[in-house]
PDB file of C-alpha atoms in Angstrom:
ATOM      1  CA  MET A 153      67.146  47.556 -14.618  1.00  0.00           C
ATOM      2  CA  SER A 154      65.449  44.038 -15.776  1.00  0.00           C
ATOM      3  CA  GLU A 155      66.083  41.625 -18.527  1.00  0.00           C
ATOM      4  CA  ALA A 156      62.306  41.475 -18.556  1.00  0.00           C
ATOM      5  CA  ALA A 157      61.878  45.071 -19.636  1.00  0.00           C
ATOM      6  CA  LEU A 158      65.029  45.065 -21.859  1.00  0.00           C
ATOM      7  CA  GLU A 159      63.564  41.798 -23.542  1.00  0.00           C
ATOM      8  CA  GLU A 160      59.966  43.501 -23.955  1.00  0.00           C
ATOM      9  CA  VAL A 161      61.524  46.681 -25.377  1.00  0.00           C
ATOM     10  CA  SER A 162      63.197  44.553 -28.075  1.00  0.00           C
ATOM     11  CA  VAL A 163      60.189  43.222 -28.875  1.00  0.00           C
ATOM     12  CA  LEU A 164      57.882  46.386 -29.095  1.00  0.00           C
ATOM     13  CA  SER A 165      60.569  47.546 -31.514  1.00  0.00           C
ATOM     14  CA  SER A 166      59.885  44.738 -33.729  1.00  0.00           C
ATOM     15  CA  ILE A 167      56.230  44.761 -33.034  1.00  0.00           C
ATOM     16  CA  TYR A 168      56.237  48.501 -34.431  1.00  0.00           C
ATOM     17  CA  CYS A 169      58.343  48.668 -37.059  1.00  0.00           C
ATOM     18  CA  GLY A 170      57.061  51.073 -39.272  1.00  0.00           C
ATOM     19  CA  GLY A 171      57.880  54.655 -40.061  1.00  0.00           C
ATOM     20  CA  GLY A 172      57.766  56.735 -36.413  1.00  0.00           C
ATOM     21  CA  GLU A 173      55.918  53.768 -34.668  1.00  0.00           C
ATOM     22  CA  PHE A 174      58.546  53.338 -32.125  1.00  0.00           C
ATOM     23  CA  GLN A 175      61.785  55.104 -30.575  1.00  0.00           C
ATOM     24  CA  LEU A 176      63.983  54.082 -27.383  1.00  0.00           C
ATOM     25  CA  LEU A 177      64.445  57.942 -26.199  1.00  0.00           C
ATOM     26  CA  GLN A 178      66.063  56.793 -23.260  1.00  0.00           C
ATOM     27  CA  GLN A 179      68.511  53.867 -21.611  1.00  0.00           C
ATOM     28  CA  SER A 180      70.340  53.679 -18.549  1.00  0.00           C
ATOM     29  CA  ALA A 181      70.791  51.739 -15.122  1.00  0.00           C
ATOM     30  CA  GLN A 182      69.663  54.350 -12.935  1.00  0.00           C
ATOM     31  CA  ASP A 183      67.128  56.334 -14.687  1.00  0.00           C
ATOM     32  CA  GLY A 184      65.519  53.058 -16.472  1.00  0.00           C
ATOM     33  CA  LEU A 185      63.967  53.261 -20.499  1.00  0.00           C
ATOM     34  CA  MET A 186      61.976  55.554 -22.029  1.00  0.00           C
ATOM     35  CA  VAL A 187      60.234  54.977 -25.186  1.00  0.00           C
ATOM     36  CA  GLN A 188      57.528  56.517 -27.220  1.00  0.00           C
ATOM     37  CA  ILE A 189      54.768  54.480 -29.507  1.00  0.00           C
ATOM     38  CA  ASN A 190      52.985  56.444 -31.921  1.00  0.00           C
ATOM     39  CA  SER A 191      49.490  54.224 -32.065  1.00  0.00           C
ATOM     40  CA  THR A 192      45.427  54.864 -33.096  1.00  0.00           C
ATOM     41  CA  VAL A 193      42.698  54.963 -29.938  1.00  0.00           C
ATOM     42  CA  GLY A 194      39.130  54.860 -30.749  1.00  0.00           C
ATOM     43  CA  GLY A 195      38.829  50.889 -32.849  1.00  0.00           C
ATOM     44  CA  GLU A 196      37.947  51.715 -36.862  1.00  0.00           C
ATOM     45  CA  ARG A 197      37.762  55.622 -35.896  1.00  0.00           C
ATOM     46  CA  ARG A 198      42.067  55.562 -35.562  1.00  0.00           C
ATOM     47  CA  LEU A 199      42.809  58.814 -33.929  1.00  0.00           C
ATOM     48  CA  ASP A 200      46.284  59.245 -33.711  1.00  0.00           C
ATOM     49  CA  VAL A 201      47.833  59.736 -30.474  1.00  0.00           C
ATOM     50  CA  SER A 202      51.602  59.125 -29.142  1.00  0.00           C
ATOM     51  CA  LEU A 203      52.278  57.661 -25.944  1.00  0.00           C
ATOM     52  CA  LEU A 204      54.955  58.011 -23.551  1.00  0.00           C
ATOM     53  CA  PHE A 205      56.013  55.534 -21.038  1.00  0.00           C
ATOM     54  CA  HIS A 206      58.504  55.396 -18.535  1.00  0.00           C
ATOM     55  CA  LEU A 207      59.737  52.111 -17.724  1.00  0.00           C
ATOM     56  CA  HIS A 208      61.445  52.341 -14.285  1.00  0.00           C
ATOM     57  CA  PRO A 209      64.474  50.366 -13.066  1.00  0.00           C
ATOM     58  CA  SER A 210      62.140  48.302 -11.203  1.00  0.00           C
ATOM     59  CA  TYR A 211      59.859  47.793 -13.586  1.00  0.00           C
ATOM     60  CA  PRO A 212      58.006  45.523 -13.968  1.00  0.00           C
ATOM     61  CA  SER A 213      57.929  45.281 -10.016  1.00  0.00           C
ATOM     62  CA  CYS A 214      55.704  48.467 -10.813  1.00  0.00           C
ATOM     63  CA  PRO A 215      53.892  50.102 -13.591  1.00  0.00           C
ATOM     64  CA  PRO A 216      55.418  52.379 -16.020  1.00  0.00           C
ATOM     65  CA  ALA A 217      54.840  56.387 -15.966  1.00  0.00           C
ATOM     66  CA  ILE A 218      52.809  57.094 -19.174  1.00  0.00           C
ATOM     67  CA  SER A 219      52.234  60.323 -21.135  1.00  0.00           C
ATOM     68  CA  VAL A 220      49.510  60.878 -23.869  1.00  0.00           C
ATOM     69  CA  SER A 221      49.563  63.368 -26.353  1.00  0.00           C
ATOM     70  CA  SER A 222      47.588  64.203 -29.755  1.00  0.00           C
ATOM     71  CA  THR A 223      47.118  66.519 -32.199  1.00  0.00           C
ATOM     72  CA  VAL A 224      42.965  65.429 -33.209  1.00  0.00           C
ATOM     73  CA  LEU A 225      42.423  65.741 -29.494  1.00  0.00           C
ATOM     74  CA  SER A 226      42.071  67.836 -26.690  1.00  0.00           C
ATOM     75  CA  ARG A 227      44.504  68.156 -23.438  1.00  0.00           C
ATOM     76  CA  THR A 228      40.706  66.761 -21.489  1.00  0.00           C
ATOM     77  CA  GLN A 229      40.796  63.963 -23.288  1.00  0.00           C
ATOM     78  CA  CYS A 230      44.279  63.050 -23.552  1.00  0.00           C
ATOM     79  CA  HIS A 231      44.365  63.449 -19.967  1.00  0.00           C
ATOM     80  CA  ASN A 232      41.030  60.788 -19.574  1.00  0.00           C
ATOM     81  CA  ILE A 233      42.551  58.355 -22.137  1.00  0.00           C
ATOM     82  CA  ARG A 234      46.370  58.227 -19.753  1.00  0.00           C
ATOM     83  CA  GLN A 235      44.110  57.783 -16.583  1.00  0.00           C
ATOM     84  CA  LYS A 236      41.900  54.651 -18.447  1.00  0.00           C
ATOM     85  CA  LEU A 237      45.642  53.274 -19.501  1.00  0.00           C
ATOM     86  CA  LEU A 238      46.755  53.693 -15.738  1.00  0.00           C
ATOM     87  CA  ASP A 239      43.689  52.199 -14.392  1.00  0.00           C
ATOM     88  CA  GLN A 240      44.261  49.332 -16.773  1.00  0.00           C
ATOM     89  CA  ALA A 241      47.888  48.467 -15.714  1.00  0.00           C
ATOM     90  CA  ALA A 242      46.729  48.842 -12.319  1.00  0.00           C
ATOM     91  CA  ALA A 243      44.637  45.724 -13.025  1.00  0.00           C
ATOM     92  CA  LEU A 244      47.231  43.522 -14.705  1.00  0.00           C
ATOM     93  CA  PRO A 245      48.997  40.706 -12.908  1.00  0.00           C
ATOM     94  CA  PRO A 246      51.991  42.128 -11.111  1.00  0.00           C
ATOM     95  CA  GLU A 247      55.861  41.483 -12.373  1.00  0.00           C
ATOM     96  CA  GLU A 248      54.938  40.950 -15.724  1.00  0.00           C
ATOM     97  CA  PRO A 249      55.415  43.224 -18.662  1.00  0.00           C
ATOM     98  CA  MET A 250      52.468  45.129 -19.922  1.00  0.00           C
ATOM     99  CA  VAL A 251      53.661  47.627 -22.284  1.00  0.00           C
ATOM    100  CA  HIS A 252      52.256  45.844 -25.374  1.00  0.00           C
ATOM    101  CA  GLN A 253      49.023  44.670 -24.186  1.00  0.00           C
ATOM    102  CA  LEU A 254      48.371  48.193 -22.728  1.00  0.00           C
ATOM    103  CA  VAL A 255      49.161  49.855 -26.258  1.00  0.00           C
ATOM    104  CA  GLU A 256      46.343  46.899 -27.832  1.00  0.00           C
ATOM    105  CA  TRP A 257      44.103  47.881 -25.281  1.00  0.00           C
ATOM    106  CA  MET A 258      44.019  51.107 -25.918  1.00  0.00           C
ATOM    107  CA  GLN A 259      43.959  50.644 -30.000  1.00  0.00           C
ATOM    108  CA  CYS A 260      40.320  48.442 -29.105  1.00  0.00           C
ATOM    109  CA  VAL A 261      38.649  50.828 -26.984  1.00  0.00           C
ATOM    110  CA  GLU A 262      35.464  52.499 -28.899  1.00  0.00           C
ATOM    111  CA  VAL A 263      35.954  56.265 -28.347  1.00  0.00           C
ATOM    112  CA  THR A 264      32.231  57.863 -27.310  1.00  0.00           C
ATOM    113  CA  ASP A 265      31.329  61.498 -27.215  1.00  0.00           C
ATOM    114  CA  SER A 266      32.034  61.505 -23.639  1.00  0.00           C
ATOM    115  CA  CYS A 267      35.535  60.472 -24.233  1.00  0.00           C
ATOM    116  CA  ARG A 268      35.623  62.345 -27.752  1.00  0.00           C
ATOM    117  CA  GLY A 269      33.313  65.275 -28.464  1.00  0.00           C
ATOM    118  CA  ALA A 270      32.489  65.708 -32.009  1.00  0.00           C
ATOM    119  CA  GLU A 271      34.916  67.580 -34.106  1.00  0.00           C
ATOM    120  CA  GLU A 272      33.501  71.108 -33.495  1.00  0.00           C
ATOM    121  CA  ASP A 273      33.396  70.134 -29.952  1.00  0.00           C
ATOM    122  CA  VAL A 274      36.895  69.502 -29.902  1.00  0.00           C
ATOM    123  CA  LYS A 275      38.066  72.542 -31.478  1.00  0.00           C
ATOM    124  CA  LYS A 276      36.168  74.580 -29.253  1.00  0.00           C
ATOM    125  CA  GLU A 277      37.708  73.307 -26.217  1.00  0.00           C
ATOM    126  CA  ARG A 278      41.057  73.639 -27.476  1.00  0.00           C
ATOM    127  CA  GLU A 279      40.334  77.249 -28.134  1.00  0.00           C
ATOM    128  CA  LYS A 280      39.153  77.638 -24.757  1.00  0.00           C
ATOM    129  CA  GLU A 281      42.765  75.855 -23.097  1.00  0.00           C
ATOM    130  CA  GLU A 282      45.036  78.717 -21.878  1.00  0.00           C
ATOM    131  CA  GLU A 283      47.968  79.103 -23.224  1.00  0.00           C
ATOM    132  CA  TRP A 284      51.033  80.031 -21.000  1.00  0.00           C
ATOM    133  CA  THR A 285      54.535  81.320 -21.895  1.00  0.00           C
ATOM    134  CA  ALA A 286      57.840  79.997 -19.691  1.00  0.00           C
ATOM    135  CA  VAL A 287      61.145  81.297 -19.871  1.00  0.00           C
ATOM    136  CA  LEU A 288      63.461  78.762 -17.993  1.00  0.00           C
ATOM    137  CA  SER A 289      67.393  79.302 -17.683  1.00  0.00           C
ATOM    138  CA  LEU A 290      69.694  76.305 -18.130  1.00  0.00           C
ATOM    139  CA  ASP A 291      73.422  75.779 -15.879  1.00  0.00           C
ATOM    140  CA  HIS A 292      75.287  75.043 -19.234  1.00  0.00           C
ATOM    141  CA  ILE A 293      75.023  72.712 -22.598  1.00  0.00           C
ATOM    142  CA  ARG A 294      78.610  70.572 -22.809  1.00  0.00           C
ATOM    143  CA  SER A 295      77.224  68.133 -25.572  1.00  0.00           C
ATOM    144  CA  ARG A 296      75.229  70.463 -27.964  1.00  0.00           C
ATOM    145  CA  ASN A 297      74.000  68.211 -30.675  1.00  0.00           C
ATOM    146  CA  ARG A 298      72.729  65.464 -28.265  1.00  0.00           C
ATOM    147  CA  TYR A 299      71.033  68.563 -25.888  1.00  0.00           C
ATOM    148  CA  ILE A 300      69.201  70.437 -28.600  1.00  0.00           C
ATOM    149  CA  SER A 301      67.760  67.191 -30.055  1.00  0.00           C
ATOM    150  CA  LEU A 302      66.154  65.768 -26.903  1.00  0.00           C
ATOM    151  CA  LEU A 303      64.967  69.654 -26.431  1.00  0.00           C
ATOM    152  CA  GLU A 304      63.646  69.411 -30.162  1.00  0.00           C
ATOM    153  CA  ARG A 305      62.358  66.214 -29.482  1.00  0.00           C
ATOM    154  CA  TRP A 306      60.355  67.127 -26.048  1.00  0.00           C
ATOM    155  CA  THR A 307      59.123  70.182 -27.883  1.00  0.00           C
ATOM    156  CA  GLN A 308      57.509  68.318 -30.847  1.00  0.00           C
ATOM    157  CA  GLN A 309      56.290  65.586 -28.169  1.00  0.00           C
ATOM    158  CA  LEU A 310      54.405  67.706 -25.859  1.00  0.00           C
ATOM    159  CA  GLN A 311      52.624  70.494 -28.499  1.00  0.00           C
ATOM    160  CA  LEU A 312      54.760  73.458 -27.422  1.00  0.00           C
ATOM    161  CA  THR A 313      56.767  76.231 -29.263  1.00  0.00           C
ATOM    162  CA  GLY A 314      59.776  77.814 -28.298  1.00  0.00           C
ATOM    163  CA  ARG A 315      63.376  79.372 -28.798  1.00  0.00           C
ATOM    164  CA  LEU A 316      66.409  78.496 -27.243  1.00  0.00           C
ATOM    165  CA  LEU A 317      69.248  81.713 -26.641  1.00  0.00           C
ATOM    166  CA  LEU A 318      72.563  80.656 -26.481  1.00  0.00           C
ATOM    167  CA  GLY A 319      75.341  83.029 -25.167  1.00  0.00           C
ATOM    168  CA  ARG A 320      76.240  84.219 -21.559  1.00  0.00           C
ATOM    169  CA  SER A 321      72.913  83.080 -20.235  1.00  0.00           C
ATOM    170  CA  ILE A 322      71.330  79.925 -21.968  1.00  0.00           C
ATOM    171  CA  LEU A 323      67.645  80.647 -21.679  1.00  0.00           C
ATOM    172  CA  VAL A 324      64.560  78.297 -23.136  1.00  0.00           C
ATOM    173  CA  ILE A 325      61.136  80.317 -23.900  1.00  0.00           C
ATOM    174  CA  LEU A 326      58.283  77.905 -24.253  1.00  0.00           C
ATOM    175  CA  GLN A 327      54.718  78.491 -25.233  1.00  0.00           C
ATOM    176  CA  GLY A 328      51.680  76.262 -25.192  1.00  0.00           C
ATOM    177  CA  ASP A 329      49.488  74.213 -22.398  1.00  0.00           C
ATOM    178  CA  ARG A 330      50.928  74.861 -19.045  1.00  0.00           C
ATOM    179  CA  ALA A 331      50.830  71.071 -17.972  1.00  0.00           C
ATOM    180  CA  ASN A 332      52.936  70.218 -20.867  1.00  0.00           C
ATOM    181  CA  ILE A 333      55.685  72.874 -20.073  1.00  0.00           C
ATOM    182  CA  LYS A 334      55.311  71.355 -16.420  1.00  0.00           C
ATOM    183  CA  GLU A 335      56.055  68.087 -18.054  1.00  0.00           C
ATOM    184  CA  PHE A 336      59.020  69.094 -19.967  1.00  0.00           C
ATOM    185  CA  CYS A 337      60.282  70.749 -16.968  1.00  0.00           C
ATOM    186  CA  ARG A 338      60.273  67.374 -15.178  1.00  0.00           C
ATOM    187  CA  LEU A 339      62.047  65.860 -17.917  1.00  0.00           C
ATOM    188  CA  LEU A 340      64.855  67.931 -17.793  1.00  0.00           C
ATOM    189  CA  LYS A 341      65.490  67.411 -14.373  1.00  0.00           C
ATOM    190  CA  THR A 342      64.960  63.438 -14.552  1.00  0.00           C
ATOM    191  CA  VAL A 343      66.657  62.948 -17.573  1.00  0.00           C
ATOM    192  CA  LYS A 344      70.175  62.573 -18.300  1.00  0.00           C
ATOM    193  CA  VAL A 345      70.365  65.438 -21.292  1.00  0.00           C
ATOM    194  CA  ASP A 346      74.111  66.501 -20.988  1.00  0.00           C
ATOM    195  CA  VAL A 347      77.526  65.625 -19.324  1.00  0.00           C
ATOM    196  CA  ASP A 348      79.505  67.357 -16.686  1.00  0.00           C
ATOM    197  CA  SER A 349      82.768  68.426 -16.714  1.00  0.00           C
ATOM    198  CA  SER A 350      83.805  64.724 -16.318  1.00  0.00           C
ATOM    199  CA  GLY A 351      82.402  63.929 -19.252  1.00  0.00           C
ATOM    200  CA  LYS A 352      79.703  62.065 -17.271  1.00  0.00           C
ATOM    201  CA  LYS A 353      76.479  61.755 -18.620  1.00  0.00           C
ATOM    202  CA  CYS A 354      73.772  64.672 -16.147  1.00  0.00           C
ATOM    203  CA  LYS A 355      70.650  65.918 -15.717  1.00  0.00           C
ATOM    204  CA  GLU A 356      69.810  69.318 -15.692  1.00  0.00           C
ATOM    205  CA  ARG A 357      69.104  69.818 -11.896  1.00  0.00           C
ATOM    206  CA  MET A 358      70.068  73.460 -12.209  1.00  0.00           C
ATOM    207  CA  MET A 359      67.320  74.580 -14.291  1.00  0.00           C
ATOM    208  CA  LYS A 360      65.341  77.331 -12.916  1.00  0.00           C
ATOM    209  CA  VAL A 361      61.923  78.728 -13.666  1.00  0.00           C
ATOM    210  CA  LEU A 362      62.237  82.859 -14.469  1.00  0.00           C
ATOM    211  CA  ILE A 363      58.795  83.421 -15.094  1.00  0.00           C
ATOM    212  CA  GLU A 364      55.907  81.557 -16.097  1.00  0.00           C
ATOM    213  CA  ARG A 365      52.487  83.396 -16.857  1.00  0.00           C
ATOM    214  CA  PRO A 366      49.442  82.898 -19.096  1.00  0.00           C
ATOM    215  CA  SER A 367      50.422  84.518 -22.603  1.00  0.00           C
ATOM    216  CA  SER A 368      48.634  87.826 -23.644  1.00  0.00           C
ATOM    217  CA  SER A 369      48.638  90.271 -26.588  1.00  0.00           C
ATOM    218  CA  SER A 370      51.875  92.074 -25.400  1.00  0.00           C
ATOM    219  CA  CYS A 371      53.514  88.146 -25.026  1.00  0.00           C
ATOM    220  CA  GLY A 372      54.150  87.636 -28.185  1.00  0.00           C
ATOM    221  CA  HIS A 373      52.230  86.627 -31.253  1.00  0.00           C
ATOM    222  CA  GLY A 374      52.396  82.908 -30.634  1.00  0.00           C
ATOM    223  CA  LEU A 375      55.731  81.127 -31.931  1.00  0.00           C
ATOM    224  CA  GLN A 376      56.475  78.569 -34.456  1.00  0.00           C
ATOM    225  CA  GLY A 377      58.506  75.468 -34.147  1.00  0.00           C
ATOM    226  CA  PHE A 378      61.418  75.533 -32.165  1.00  0.00           C
ATOM    227  CA  ALA A 379      64.820  77.132 -33.384  1.00  0.00           C
ATOM    228  CA  VAL A 380      67.695  78.103 -31.716  1.00  0.00           C
ATOM    229  CA  LYS A 381      69.861  81.430 -31.584  1.00  0.00           C
ATOM    230  CA  ASN A 382      73.091  82.362 -30.432  1.00  0.00           C
ATOM    231  CA  TYR A 383      73.498  86.015 -29.097  1.00  0.00           C
ATOM    232  CA  GLU A 384      76.854  87.930 -28.144  1.00  0.00           C
ATOM    233  CA  SER A 385      75.851  90.650 -26.215  1.00  0.00           C
ATOM    234  CA  LEU A 386      72.817  91.927 -24.244  1.00  0.00           C
ATOM    235  CA  ALA A 387      72.064  94.121 -26.752  1.00  0.00           C
ATOM    236  CA  GLU A 388      71.384  91.074 -29.153  1.00  0.00           C
ATOM    237  CA  LEU A 389      69.638  89.188 -26.510  1.00  0.00           C
ATOM    238  CA  THR A 390      67.161  92.270 -25.903  1.00  0.00           C
ATOM    239  CA  ALA A 391      66.796  92.086 -29.662  1.00  0.00           C
ATOM    240  CA  ALA A 392      66.086  88.579 -29.817  1.00  0.00           C
ATOM    241  CA  PHE A 393      62.822  89.021 -27.288  1.00  0.00           C
ATOM    242  CA  GLN A 394      61.911  92.489 -29.045  1.00  0.00           C
ATOM    243  CA  GLU A 395      61.731  89.810 -32.663  1.00  0.00           C
ATOM    244  CA  ILE A 396      59.036  87.639 -30.753  1.00  0.00           C
ATOM    245  CA  ASN A 397      57.386  90.750 -29.078  1.00  0.00           C
ATOM    246  CA  MET A 398      58.646  89.548 -25.416  1.00  0.00           C
ATOM    247  CA  ALA A 399      60.127  92.697 -24.560  1.00  0.00           C
ATOM    248  CA  GLU A 400      57.924  93.098 -21.663  1.00  0.00           C
ATOM    249  CA  ILE A 401      58.481  89.605 -20.251  1.00  0.00           C
ATOM    250  CA  TYR A 402      62.469  90.418 -20.812  1.00  0.00           C
ATOM    251  CA  GLN A 403      62.336  93.490 -18.605  1.00  0.00           C
ATOM    252  CA  GLN A 404      60.530  91.294 -16.143  1.00  0.00           C
ATOM    253  CA  ILE A 405      63.712  88.398 -16.141  1.00  0.00           C
ATOM    254  CA  LEU A 406      66.310  90.972 -16.725  1.00  0.00           C
ATOM    255  CA  PRO A 407      67.154  91.085 -13.014  1.00  0.00           C
ATOM    256  CA  SER A 408      67.380  87.643 -12.725  1.00  0.00           C
ATOM    257  CA  LEU A 409      70.016  87.462 -15.447  1.00  0.00           C
ATOM    258  CA  SER A 410      72.142  89.631 -13.311  1.00  0.00           C
ATOM    259  CA  ASP A 411      72.793  87.680 -10.443  1.00  0.00           C
TER     260      ASP A 411
END
C-alpha cells in the first residue's frame, strides 16, 4: 500500500478522534486498508451515517470503494448518498488522497426531500423493504476471538441480525436487507478473517450460501442482535433452529449438512 494512504489514515484518525468516530478495520499489503467513519449528512439537519471506505493497495491511483449505512435513512437514500460520493470521488484530482474531502463534502450537502423524505415517508419505505434470511456455512474458525469480533462488527455496520452456531458444521444465520447480506458475504471472501493451518491470515474462500430467501411468518419472528451458540449433537442443532422458529429452513439445509 502507498505511503500516501497510510499518511491519510493517520491524519483521519487525528481529525475524527471523538468516541466511535473513526476505526481502522483492516490493514494489509495485499488487501489494502478499510476504515469506518461515523459522520453526518444534511448540513444543519445532521443525519447520522456510517461510511466504510476500502482503500485498495493502489489507492490513491484508484478511488476507494464506499459503503453507506444509516439507522435514520432508508436503503434507497443510503444508495443515493453512496452514488453521490462515488461521483464526487471521480470528479476529484487523481493520484491524491480524497477520503477527508469526501466526508467534508458529504457533511455540507443539504438533504432535500428528493434524497430524504419526511420521517413518515422514510418509515413507510423501510417497512416496505423486504427482509431476507440466509444461512451460510463456514469452513473453519481457528482464530475464534478475531473471527467472531469481525462477524459481530459487520452485522452491526450492515444492520443485520444473526446467529453463529458452532459445532460439527459452522453456520451463520443472517436476517436483514438482501443487499446487506450480499455485502456481508463479500466481506467474508475479501477480508482476512481467520488463520490457516500454518498460522497465516486467510480469507473465508470456502464459505457457502446454503439458503437465501425472503423472510416469512414461518421463517422466525425476527432475530435480535448477534449471538453465538455452541452445539454438540444433531439434536442440539435441530433445537437451536426450533428456538428461533426456523425449523422449516433447517429441514431445507439438512441435506447440505450431511454431504
